[in-house]
Tab-separated table of N, CA and C in Angstrom:
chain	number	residue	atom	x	y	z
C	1	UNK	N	138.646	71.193	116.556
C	1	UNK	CA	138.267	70.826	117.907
C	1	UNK	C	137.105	69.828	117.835
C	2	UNK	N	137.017	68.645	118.510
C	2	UNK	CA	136.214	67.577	118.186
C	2	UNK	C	134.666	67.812	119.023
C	3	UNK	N	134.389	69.116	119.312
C	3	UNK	CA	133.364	69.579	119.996
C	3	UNK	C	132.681	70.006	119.191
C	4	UNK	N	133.751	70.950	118.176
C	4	UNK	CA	132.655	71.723	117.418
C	4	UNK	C	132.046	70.555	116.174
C	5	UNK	N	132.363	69.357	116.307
C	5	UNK	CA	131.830	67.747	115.494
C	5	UNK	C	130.865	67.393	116.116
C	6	UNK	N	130.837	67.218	117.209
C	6	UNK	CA	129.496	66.525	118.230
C	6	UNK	C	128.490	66.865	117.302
C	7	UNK	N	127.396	65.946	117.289
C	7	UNK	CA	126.612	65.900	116.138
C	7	UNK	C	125.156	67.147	116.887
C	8	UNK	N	125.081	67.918	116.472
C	8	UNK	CA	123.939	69.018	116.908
C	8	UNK	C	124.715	69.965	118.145
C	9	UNK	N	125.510	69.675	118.210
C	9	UNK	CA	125.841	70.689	119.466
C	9	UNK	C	126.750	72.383	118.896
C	10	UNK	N	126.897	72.459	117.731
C	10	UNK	CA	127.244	73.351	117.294
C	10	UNK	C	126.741	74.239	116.655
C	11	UNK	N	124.996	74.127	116.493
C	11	UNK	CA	124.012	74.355	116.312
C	11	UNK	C	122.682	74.490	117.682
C	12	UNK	N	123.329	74.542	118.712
C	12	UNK	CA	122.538	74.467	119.745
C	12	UNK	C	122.802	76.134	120.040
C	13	UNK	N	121.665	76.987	121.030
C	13	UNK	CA	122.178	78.263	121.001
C	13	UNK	C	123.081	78.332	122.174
C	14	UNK	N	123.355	79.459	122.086
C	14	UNK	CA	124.603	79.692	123.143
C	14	UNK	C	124.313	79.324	124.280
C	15	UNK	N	122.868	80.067	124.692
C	15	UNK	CA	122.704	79.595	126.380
C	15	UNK	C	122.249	77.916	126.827
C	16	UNK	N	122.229	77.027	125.726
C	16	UNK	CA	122.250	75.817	125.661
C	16	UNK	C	123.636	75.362	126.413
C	17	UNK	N	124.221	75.767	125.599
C	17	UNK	CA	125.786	75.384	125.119
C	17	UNK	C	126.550	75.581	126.282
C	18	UNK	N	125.852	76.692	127.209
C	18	UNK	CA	126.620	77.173	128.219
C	18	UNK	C	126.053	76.663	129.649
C	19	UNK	N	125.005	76.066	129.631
C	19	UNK	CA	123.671	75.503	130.748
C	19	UNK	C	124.798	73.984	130.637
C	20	UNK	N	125.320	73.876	129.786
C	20	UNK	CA	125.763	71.924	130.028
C	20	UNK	C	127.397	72.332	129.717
C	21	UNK	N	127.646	73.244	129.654
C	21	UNK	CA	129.447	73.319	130.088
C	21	UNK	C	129.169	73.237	131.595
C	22	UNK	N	128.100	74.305	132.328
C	22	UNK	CA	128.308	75.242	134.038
C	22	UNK	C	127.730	73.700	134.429
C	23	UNK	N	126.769	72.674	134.187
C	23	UNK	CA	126.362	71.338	134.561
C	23	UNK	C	127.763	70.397	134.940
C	24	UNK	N	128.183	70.365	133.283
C	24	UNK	CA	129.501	69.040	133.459
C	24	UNK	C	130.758	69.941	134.516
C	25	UNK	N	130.446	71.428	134.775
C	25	UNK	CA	131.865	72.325	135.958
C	25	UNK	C	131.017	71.854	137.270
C	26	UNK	N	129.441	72.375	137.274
C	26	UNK	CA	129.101	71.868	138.784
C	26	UNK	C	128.957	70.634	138.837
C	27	UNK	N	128.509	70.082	138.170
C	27	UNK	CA	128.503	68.032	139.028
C	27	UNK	C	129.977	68.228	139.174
C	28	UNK	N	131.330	68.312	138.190
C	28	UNK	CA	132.351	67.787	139.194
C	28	UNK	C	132.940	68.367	140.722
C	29	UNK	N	132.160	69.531	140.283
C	29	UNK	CA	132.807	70.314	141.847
C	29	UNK	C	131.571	69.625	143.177
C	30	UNK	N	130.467	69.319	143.015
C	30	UNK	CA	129.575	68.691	143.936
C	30	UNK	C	130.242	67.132	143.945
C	31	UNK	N	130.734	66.415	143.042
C	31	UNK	CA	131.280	65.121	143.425
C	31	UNK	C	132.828	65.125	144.225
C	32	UNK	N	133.235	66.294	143.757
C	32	UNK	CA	134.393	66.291	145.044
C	32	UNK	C	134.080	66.678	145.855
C	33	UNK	N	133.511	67.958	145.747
C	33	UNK	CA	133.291	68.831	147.660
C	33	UNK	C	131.888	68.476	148.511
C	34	UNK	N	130.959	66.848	147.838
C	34	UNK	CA	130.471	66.946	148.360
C	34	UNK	C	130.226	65.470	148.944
C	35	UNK	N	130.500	64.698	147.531
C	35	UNK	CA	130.197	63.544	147.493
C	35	UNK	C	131.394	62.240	147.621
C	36	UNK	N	132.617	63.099	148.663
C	36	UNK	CA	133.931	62.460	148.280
C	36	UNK	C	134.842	62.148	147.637
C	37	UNK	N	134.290	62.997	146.154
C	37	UNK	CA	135.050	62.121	145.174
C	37	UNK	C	134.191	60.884	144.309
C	38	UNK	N	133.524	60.609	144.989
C	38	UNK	CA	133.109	59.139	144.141
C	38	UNK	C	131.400	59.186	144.272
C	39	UNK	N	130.390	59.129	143.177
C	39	UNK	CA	128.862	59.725	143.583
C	39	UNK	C	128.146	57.948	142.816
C	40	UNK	N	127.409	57.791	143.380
C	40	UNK	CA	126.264	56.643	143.462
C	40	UNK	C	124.877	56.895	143.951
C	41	UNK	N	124.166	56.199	143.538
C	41	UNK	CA	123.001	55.979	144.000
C	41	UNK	C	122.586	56.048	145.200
C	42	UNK	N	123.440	54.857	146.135
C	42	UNK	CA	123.052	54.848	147.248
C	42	UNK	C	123.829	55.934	148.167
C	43	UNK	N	125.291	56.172	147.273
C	43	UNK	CA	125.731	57.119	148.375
C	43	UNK	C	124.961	58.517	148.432
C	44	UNK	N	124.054	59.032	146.880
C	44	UNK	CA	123.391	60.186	147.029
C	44	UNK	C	122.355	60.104	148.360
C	45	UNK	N	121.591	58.745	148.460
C	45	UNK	CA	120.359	58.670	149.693
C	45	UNK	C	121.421	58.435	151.122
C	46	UNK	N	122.265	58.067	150.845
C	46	UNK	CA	123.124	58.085	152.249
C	46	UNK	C	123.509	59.464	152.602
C	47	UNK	N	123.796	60.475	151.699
C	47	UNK	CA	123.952	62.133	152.129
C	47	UNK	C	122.540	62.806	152.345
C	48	UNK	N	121.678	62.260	151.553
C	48	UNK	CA	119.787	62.633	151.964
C	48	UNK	C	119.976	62.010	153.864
C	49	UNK	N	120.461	60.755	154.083
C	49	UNK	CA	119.540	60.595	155.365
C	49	UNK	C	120.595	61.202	156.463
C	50	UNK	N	121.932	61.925	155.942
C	50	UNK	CA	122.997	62.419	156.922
C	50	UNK	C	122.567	63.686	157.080
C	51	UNK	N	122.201	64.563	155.952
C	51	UNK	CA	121.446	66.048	156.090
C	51	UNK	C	120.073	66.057	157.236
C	52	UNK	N	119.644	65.284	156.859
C	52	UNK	CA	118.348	64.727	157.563
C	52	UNK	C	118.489	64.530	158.955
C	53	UNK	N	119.597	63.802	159.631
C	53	UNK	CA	119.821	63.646	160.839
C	53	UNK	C	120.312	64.846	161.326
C	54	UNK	N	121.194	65.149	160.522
C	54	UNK	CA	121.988	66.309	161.200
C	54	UNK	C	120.867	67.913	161.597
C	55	UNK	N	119.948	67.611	160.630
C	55	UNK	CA	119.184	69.020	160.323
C	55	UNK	C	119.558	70.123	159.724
C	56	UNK	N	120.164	69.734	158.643
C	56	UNK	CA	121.276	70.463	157.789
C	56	UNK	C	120.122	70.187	155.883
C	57	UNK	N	118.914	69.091	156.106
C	57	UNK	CA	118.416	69.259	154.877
C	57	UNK	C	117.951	70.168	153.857
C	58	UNK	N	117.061	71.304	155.106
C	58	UNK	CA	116.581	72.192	154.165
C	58	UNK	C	116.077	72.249	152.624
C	59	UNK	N	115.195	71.222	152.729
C	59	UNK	CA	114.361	70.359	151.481
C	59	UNK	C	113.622	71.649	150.899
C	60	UNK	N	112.946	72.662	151.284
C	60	UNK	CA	112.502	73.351	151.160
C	60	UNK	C	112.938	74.199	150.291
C	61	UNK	N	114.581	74.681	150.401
C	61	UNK	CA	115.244	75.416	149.480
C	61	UNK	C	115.051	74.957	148.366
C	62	UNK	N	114.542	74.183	148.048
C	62	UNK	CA	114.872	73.073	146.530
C	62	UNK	C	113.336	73.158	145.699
C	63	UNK	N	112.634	73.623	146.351
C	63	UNK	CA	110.769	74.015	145.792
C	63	UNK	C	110.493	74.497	144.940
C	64	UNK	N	111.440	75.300	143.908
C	64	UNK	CA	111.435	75.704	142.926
C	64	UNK	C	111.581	74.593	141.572
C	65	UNK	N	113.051	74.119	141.791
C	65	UNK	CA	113.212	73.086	140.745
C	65	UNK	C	111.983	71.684	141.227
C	66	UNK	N	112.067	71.722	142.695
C	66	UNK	CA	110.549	70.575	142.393
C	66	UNK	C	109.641	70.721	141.819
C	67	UNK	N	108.957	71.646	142.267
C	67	UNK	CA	108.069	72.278	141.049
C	67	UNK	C	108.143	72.067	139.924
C	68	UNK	N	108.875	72.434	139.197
C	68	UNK	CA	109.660	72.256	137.746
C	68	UNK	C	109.398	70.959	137.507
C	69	UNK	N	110.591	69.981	138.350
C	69	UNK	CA	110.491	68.609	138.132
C	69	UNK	C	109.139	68.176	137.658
C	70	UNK	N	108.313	68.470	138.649
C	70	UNK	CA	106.804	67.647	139.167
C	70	UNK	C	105.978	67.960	137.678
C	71	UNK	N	105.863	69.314	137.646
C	71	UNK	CA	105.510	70.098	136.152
C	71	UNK	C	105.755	68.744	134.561
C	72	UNK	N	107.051	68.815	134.979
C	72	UNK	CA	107.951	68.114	133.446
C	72	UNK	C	107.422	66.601	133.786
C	73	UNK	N	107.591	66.049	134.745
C	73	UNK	CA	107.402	64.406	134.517
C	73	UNK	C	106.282	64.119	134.691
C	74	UNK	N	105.547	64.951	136.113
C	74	UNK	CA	103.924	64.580	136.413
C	74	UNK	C	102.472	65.611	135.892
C	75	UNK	N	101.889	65.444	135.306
C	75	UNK	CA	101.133	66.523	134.613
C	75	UNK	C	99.377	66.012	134.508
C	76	UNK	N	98.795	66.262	134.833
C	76	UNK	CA	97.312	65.524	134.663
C	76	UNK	C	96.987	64.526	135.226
C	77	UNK	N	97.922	64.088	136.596
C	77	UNK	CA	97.523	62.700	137.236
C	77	UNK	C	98.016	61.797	136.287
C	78	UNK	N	99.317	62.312	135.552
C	78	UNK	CA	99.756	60.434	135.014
C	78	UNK	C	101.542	61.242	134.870
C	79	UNK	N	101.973	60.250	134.581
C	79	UNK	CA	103.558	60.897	134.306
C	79	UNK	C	103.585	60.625	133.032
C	80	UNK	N	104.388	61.868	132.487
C	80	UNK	CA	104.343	62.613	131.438
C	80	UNK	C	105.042	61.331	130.428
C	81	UNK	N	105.627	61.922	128.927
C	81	UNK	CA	106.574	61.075	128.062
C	81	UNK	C	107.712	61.080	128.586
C	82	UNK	N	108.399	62.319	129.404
C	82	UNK	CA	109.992	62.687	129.449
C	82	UNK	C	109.831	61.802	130.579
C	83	UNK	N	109.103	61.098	131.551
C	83	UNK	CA	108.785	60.545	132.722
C	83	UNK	C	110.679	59.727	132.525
C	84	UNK	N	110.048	58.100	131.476
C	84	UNK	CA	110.757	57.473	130.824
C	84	UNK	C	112.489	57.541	130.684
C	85	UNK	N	112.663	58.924	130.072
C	85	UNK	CA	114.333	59.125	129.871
C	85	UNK	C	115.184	59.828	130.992
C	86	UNK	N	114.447	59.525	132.098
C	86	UNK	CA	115.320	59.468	133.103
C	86	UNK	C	116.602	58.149	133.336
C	87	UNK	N	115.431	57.277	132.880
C	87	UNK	CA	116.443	56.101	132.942
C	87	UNK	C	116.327	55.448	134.294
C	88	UNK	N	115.552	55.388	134.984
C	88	UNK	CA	115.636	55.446	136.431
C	88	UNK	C	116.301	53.714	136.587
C	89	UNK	N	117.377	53.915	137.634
C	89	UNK	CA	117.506	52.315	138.022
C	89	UNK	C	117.117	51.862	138.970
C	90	UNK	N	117.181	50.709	139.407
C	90	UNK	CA	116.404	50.368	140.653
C	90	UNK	C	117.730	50.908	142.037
C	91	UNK	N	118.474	51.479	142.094
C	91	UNK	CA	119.485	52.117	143.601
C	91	UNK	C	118.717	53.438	143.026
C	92	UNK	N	118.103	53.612	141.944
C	92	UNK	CA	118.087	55.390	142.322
C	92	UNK	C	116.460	55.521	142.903
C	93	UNK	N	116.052	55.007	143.612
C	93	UNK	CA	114.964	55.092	144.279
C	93	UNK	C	113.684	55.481	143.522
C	94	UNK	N	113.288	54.106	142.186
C	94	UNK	CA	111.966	54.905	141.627
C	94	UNK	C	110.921	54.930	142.419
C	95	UNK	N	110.607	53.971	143.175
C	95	UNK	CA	109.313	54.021	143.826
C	95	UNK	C	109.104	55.443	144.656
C	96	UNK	N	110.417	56.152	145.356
C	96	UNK	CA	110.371	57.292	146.184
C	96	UNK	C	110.093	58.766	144.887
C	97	UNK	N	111.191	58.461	144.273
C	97	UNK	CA	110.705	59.544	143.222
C	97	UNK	C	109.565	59.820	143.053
C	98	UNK	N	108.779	58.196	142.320
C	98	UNK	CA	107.577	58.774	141.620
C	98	UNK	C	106.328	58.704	142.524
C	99	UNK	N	106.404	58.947	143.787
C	99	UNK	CA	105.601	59.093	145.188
C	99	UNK	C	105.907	60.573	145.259
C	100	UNK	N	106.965	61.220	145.056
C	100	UNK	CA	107.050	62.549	145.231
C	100	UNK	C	106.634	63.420	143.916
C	101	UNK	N	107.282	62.725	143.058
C	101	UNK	CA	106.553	63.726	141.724
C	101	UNK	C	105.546	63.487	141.766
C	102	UNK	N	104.232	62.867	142.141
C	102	UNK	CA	103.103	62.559	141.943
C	102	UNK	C	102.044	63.256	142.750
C	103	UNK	N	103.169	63.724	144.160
C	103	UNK	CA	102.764	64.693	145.316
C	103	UNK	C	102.002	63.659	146.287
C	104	UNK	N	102.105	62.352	146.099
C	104	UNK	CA	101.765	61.366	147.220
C	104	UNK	C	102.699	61.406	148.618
C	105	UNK	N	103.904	61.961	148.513
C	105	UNK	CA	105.126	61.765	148.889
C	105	UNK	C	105.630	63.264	149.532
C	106	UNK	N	105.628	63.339	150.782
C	106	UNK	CA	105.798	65.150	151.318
C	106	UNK	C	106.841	65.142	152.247
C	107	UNK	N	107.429	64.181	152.072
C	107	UNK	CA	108.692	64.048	153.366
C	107	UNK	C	109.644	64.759	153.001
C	108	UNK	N	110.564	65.694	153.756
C	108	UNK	CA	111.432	66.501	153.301
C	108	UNK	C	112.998	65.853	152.901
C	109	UNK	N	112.781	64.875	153.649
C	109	UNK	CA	114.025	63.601	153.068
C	109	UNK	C	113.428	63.784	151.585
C	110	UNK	N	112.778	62.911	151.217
C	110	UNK	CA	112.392	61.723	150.269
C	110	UNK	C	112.359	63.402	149.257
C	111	UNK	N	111.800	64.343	149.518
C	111	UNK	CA	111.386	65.453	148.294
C	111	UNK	C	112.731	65.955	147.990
C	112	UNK	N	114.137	65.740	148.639
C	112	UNK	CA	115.404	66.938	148.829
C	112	UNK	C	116.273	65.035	147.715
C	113	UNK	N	115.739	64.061	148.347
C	113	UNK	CA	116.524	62.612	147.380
C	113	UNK	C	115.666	62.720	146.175
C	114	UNK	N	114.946	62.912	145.796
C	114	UNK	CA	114.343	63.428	144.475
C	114	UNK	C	114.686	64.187	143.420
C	115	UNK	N	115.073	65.127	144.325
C	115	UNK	CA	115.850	66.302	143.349
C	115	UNK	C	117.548	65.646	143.017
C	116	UNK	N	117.794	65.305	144.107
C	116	UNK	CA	119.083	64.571	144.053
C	116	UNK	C	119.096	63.872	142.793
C	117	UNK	N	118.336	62.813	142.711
C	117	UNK	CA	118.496	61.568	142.291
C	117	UNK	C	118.179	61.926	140.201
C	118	UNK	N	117.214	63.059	140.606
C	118	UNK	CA	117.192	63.469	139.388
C	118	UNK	C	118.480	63.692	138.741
C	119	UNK	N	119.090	65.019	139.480
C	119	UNK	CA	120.264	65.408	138.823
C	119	UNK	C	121.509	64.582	138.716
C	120	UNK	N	121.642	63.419	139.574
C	120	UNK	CA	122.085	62.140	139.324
C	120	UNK	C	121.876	61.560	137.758
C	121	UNK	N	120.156	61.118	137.525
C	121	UNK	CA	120.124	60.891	135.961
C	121	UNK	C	120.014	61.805	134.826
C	122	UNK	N	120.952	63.135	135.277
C	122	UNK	CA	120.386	64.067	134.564
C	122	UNK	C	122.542	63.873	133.632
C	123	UNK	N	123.381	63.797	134.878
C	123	UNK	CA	124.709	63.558	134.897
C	123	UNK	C	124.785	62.233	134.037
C	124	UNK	N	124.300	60.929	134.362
C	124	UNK	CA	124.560	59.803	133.944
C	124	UNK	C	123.466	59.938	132.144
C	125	UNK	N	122.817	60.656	132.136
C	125	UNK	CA	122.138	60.466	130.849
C	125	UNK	C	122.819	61.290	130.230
C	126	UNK	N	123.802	62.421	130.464
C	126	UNK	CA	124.900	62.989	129.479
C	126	UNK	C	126.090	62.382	129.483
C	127	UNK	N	126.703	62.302	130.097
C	127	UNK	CA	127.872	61.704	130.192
C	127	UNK	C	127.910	60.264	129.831
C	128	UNK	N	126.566	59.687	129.607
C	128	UNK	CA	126.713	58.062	129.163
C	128	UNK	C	126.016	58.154	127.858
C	129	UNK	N	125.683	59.121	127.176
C	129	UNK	CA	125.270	59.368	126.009
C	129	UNK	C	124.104	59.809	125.669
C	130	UNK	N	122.556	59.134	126.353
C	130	UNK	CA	121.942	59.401	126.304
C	130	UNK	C	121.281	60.627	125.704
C	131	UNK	N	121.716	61.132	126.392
C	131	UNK	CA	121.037	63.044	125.714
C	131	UNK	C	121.682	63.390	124.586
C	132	UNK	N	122.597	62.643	124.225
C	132	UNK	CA	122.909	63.016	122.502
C	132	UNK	C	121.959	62.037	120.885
C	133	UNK	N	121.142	61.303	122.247
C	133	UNK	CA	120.296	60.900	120.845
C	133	UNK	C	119.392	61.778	120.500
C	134	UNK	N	118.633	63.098	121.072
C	134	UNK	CA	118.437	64.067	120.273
C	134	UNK	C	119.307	65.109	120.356
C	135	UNK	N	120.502	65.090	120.006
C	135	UNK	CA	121.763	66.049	120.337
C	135	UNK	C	121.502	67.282	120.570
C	136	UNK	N	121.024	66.687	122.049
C	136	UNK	CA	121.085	68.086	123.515
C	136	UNK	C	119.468	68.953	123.170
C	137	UNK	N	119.026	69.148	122.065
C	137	UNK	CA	117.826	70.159	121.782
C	137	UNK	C	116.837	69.853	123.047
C	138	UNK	N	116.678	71.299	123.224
C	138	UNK	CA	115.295	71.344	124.337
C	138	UNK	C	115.646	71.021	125.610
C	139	UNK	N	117.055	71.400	125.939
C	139	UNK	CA	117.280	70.891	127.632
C	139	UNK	C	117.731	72.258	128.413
C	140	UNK	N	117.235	73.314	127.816
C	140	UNK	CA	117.818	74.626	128.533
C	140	UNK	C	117.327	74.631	129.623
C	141	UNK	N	116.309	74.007	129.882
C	141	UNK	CA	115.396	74.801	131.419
C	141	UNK	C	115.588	73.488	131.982
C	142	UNK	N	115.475	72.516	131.640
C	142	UNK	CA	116.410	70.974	132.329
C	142	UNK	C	117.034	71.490	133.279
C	143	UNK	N	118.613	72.094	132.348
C	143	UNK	CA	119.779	72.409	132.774
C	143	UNK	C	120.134	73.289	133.557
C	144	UNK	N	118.834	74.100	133.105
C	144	UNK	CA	118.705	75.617	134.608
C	144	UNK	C	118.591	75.212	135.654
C	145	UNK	N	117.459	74.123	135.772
C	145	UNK	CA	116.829	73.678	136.938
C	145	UNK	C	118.105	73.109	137.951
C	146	UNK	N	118.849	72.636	136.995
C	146	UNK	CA	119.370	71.085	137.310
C	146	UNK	C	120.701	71.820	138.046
C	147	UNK	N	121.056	72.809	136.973
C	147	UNK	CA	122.351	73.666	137.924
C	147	UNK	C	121.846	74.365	139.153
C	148	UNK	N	121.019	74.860	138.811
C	148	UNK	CA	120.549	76.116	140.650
C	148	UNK	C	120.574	74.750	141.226
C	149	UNK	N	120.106	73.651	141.205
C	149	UNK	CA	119.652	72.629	142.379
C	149	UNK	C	121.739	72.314	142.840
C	150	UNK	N	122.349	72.069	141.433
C	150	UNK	CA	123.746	72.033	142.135
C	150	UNK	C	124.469	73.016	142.851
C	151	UNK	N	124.291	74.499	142.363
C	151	UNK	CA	124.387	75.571	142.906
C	151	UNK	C	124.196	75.465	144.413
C	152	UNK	N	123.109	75.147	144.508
C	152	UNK	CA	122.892	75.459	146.404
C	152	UNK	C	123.017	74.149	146.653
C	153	UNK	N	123.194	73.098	146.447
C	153	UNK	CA	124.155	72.002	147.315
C	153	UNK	C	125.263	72.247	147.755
C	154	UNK	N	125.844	72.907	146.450
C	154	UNK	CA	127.656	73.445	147.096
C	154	UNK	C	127.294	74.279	147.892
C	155	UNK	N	126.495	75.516	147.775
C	155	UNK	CA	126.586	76.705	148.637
C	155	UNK	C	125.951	76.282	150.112
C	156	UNK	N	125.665	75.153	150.304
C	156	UNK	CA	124.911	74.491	151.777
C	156	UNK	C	125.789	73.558	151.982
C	157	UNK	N	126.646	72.703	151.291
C	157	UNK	CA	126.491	71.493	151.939
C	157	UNK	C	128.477	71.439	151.028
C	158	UNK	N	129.096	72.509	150.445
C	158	UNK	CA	130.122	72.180	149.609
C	158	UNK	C	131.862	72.891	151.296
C	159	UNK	N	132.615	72.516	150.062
C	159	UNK	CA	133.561	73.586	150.615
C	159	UNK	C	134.174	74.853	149.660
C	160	UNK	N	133.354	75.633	149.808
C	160	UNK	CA	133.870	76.393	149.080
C	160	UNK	C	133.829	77.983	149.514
C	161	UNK	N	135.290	78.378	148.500
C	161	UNK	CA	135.982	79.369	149.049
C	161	UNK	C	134.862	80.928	149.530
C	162	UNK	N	135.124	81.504	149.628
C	162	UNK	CA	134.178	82.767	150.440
C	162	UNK	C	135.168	83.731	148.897
């Protein structure tokens, strides 16, 4: 099986192993049931400013993994090393991000497209390789974070079965 080849991943521990199977099952079930089928940059801040209108955001639910976030990238008044391997592009809103990780930034839009946008480069830095240049080590609590935040998108904002 060409999995158990992936270079370090067969050596990663189980609850590694199992944090980025339940990741690559929830991003695809949040890009169909949430994101149409098809997920971008701008279409993630276009579902931030539709929650937002509607009053369906509930930015608040998400305070845990911000936390987290803010913890991992912003730390001592500067952003951290991991700041960097986000990869951030210019549609994924750095200037808003790093206004919110920095805690300059308290809008419940802009703090709920944050988390978004993260787990956006959290998807595009596995699936485009990225995270296999240190093959996967040290992303368990990443991946915790990163799933509960997909977790309750579907369970708020998905279609899914009862």
């Amino acid at each position: 099986m060409a999995i158990s080849k992936a270079p370090g991943f067969h050596a990663l521990p189980e609850a590694d192993r199992a944090a980025i199977f339940s990741f690559t099952f929830l991003w695809s079930l949040l890009e169909s049931q949430v994101m149409g089928n098809f997920a971008r940059a701008d279409l993630i801040c276009t579902k931030a400013d539709e929650w937002c209108k509607a009053g369906t955001l509930d930015a608040d639910q998400y305070a845990p993994e911000l936390a987290y976030f803010r913890q991992h990238y912003f730390a001592n008044g500067t952003f951290t090393h991991h700041f960097p391997h986000l990869n951030l592009r210019p549609a994924d809103q750095p200037a808003v991000v790093k206004s919110v990780l920095d805690g300059s930034n308290i809008d419940p839009r802009d703090r709920l497209l944050t988390v978004m946008i993260i787990v956006w480069r959290f998807r595009n830095n596995l699936f485009h390789g990225e995270k296999w240049a240190y093959q996967l080590r040290d992303q368990l609590s990443n991946f915790t974070h990163v799933n509960a935040v997909l977790m309750r998108l579907l369970e708020r904002h998905g279609q899914l079965a009862a």
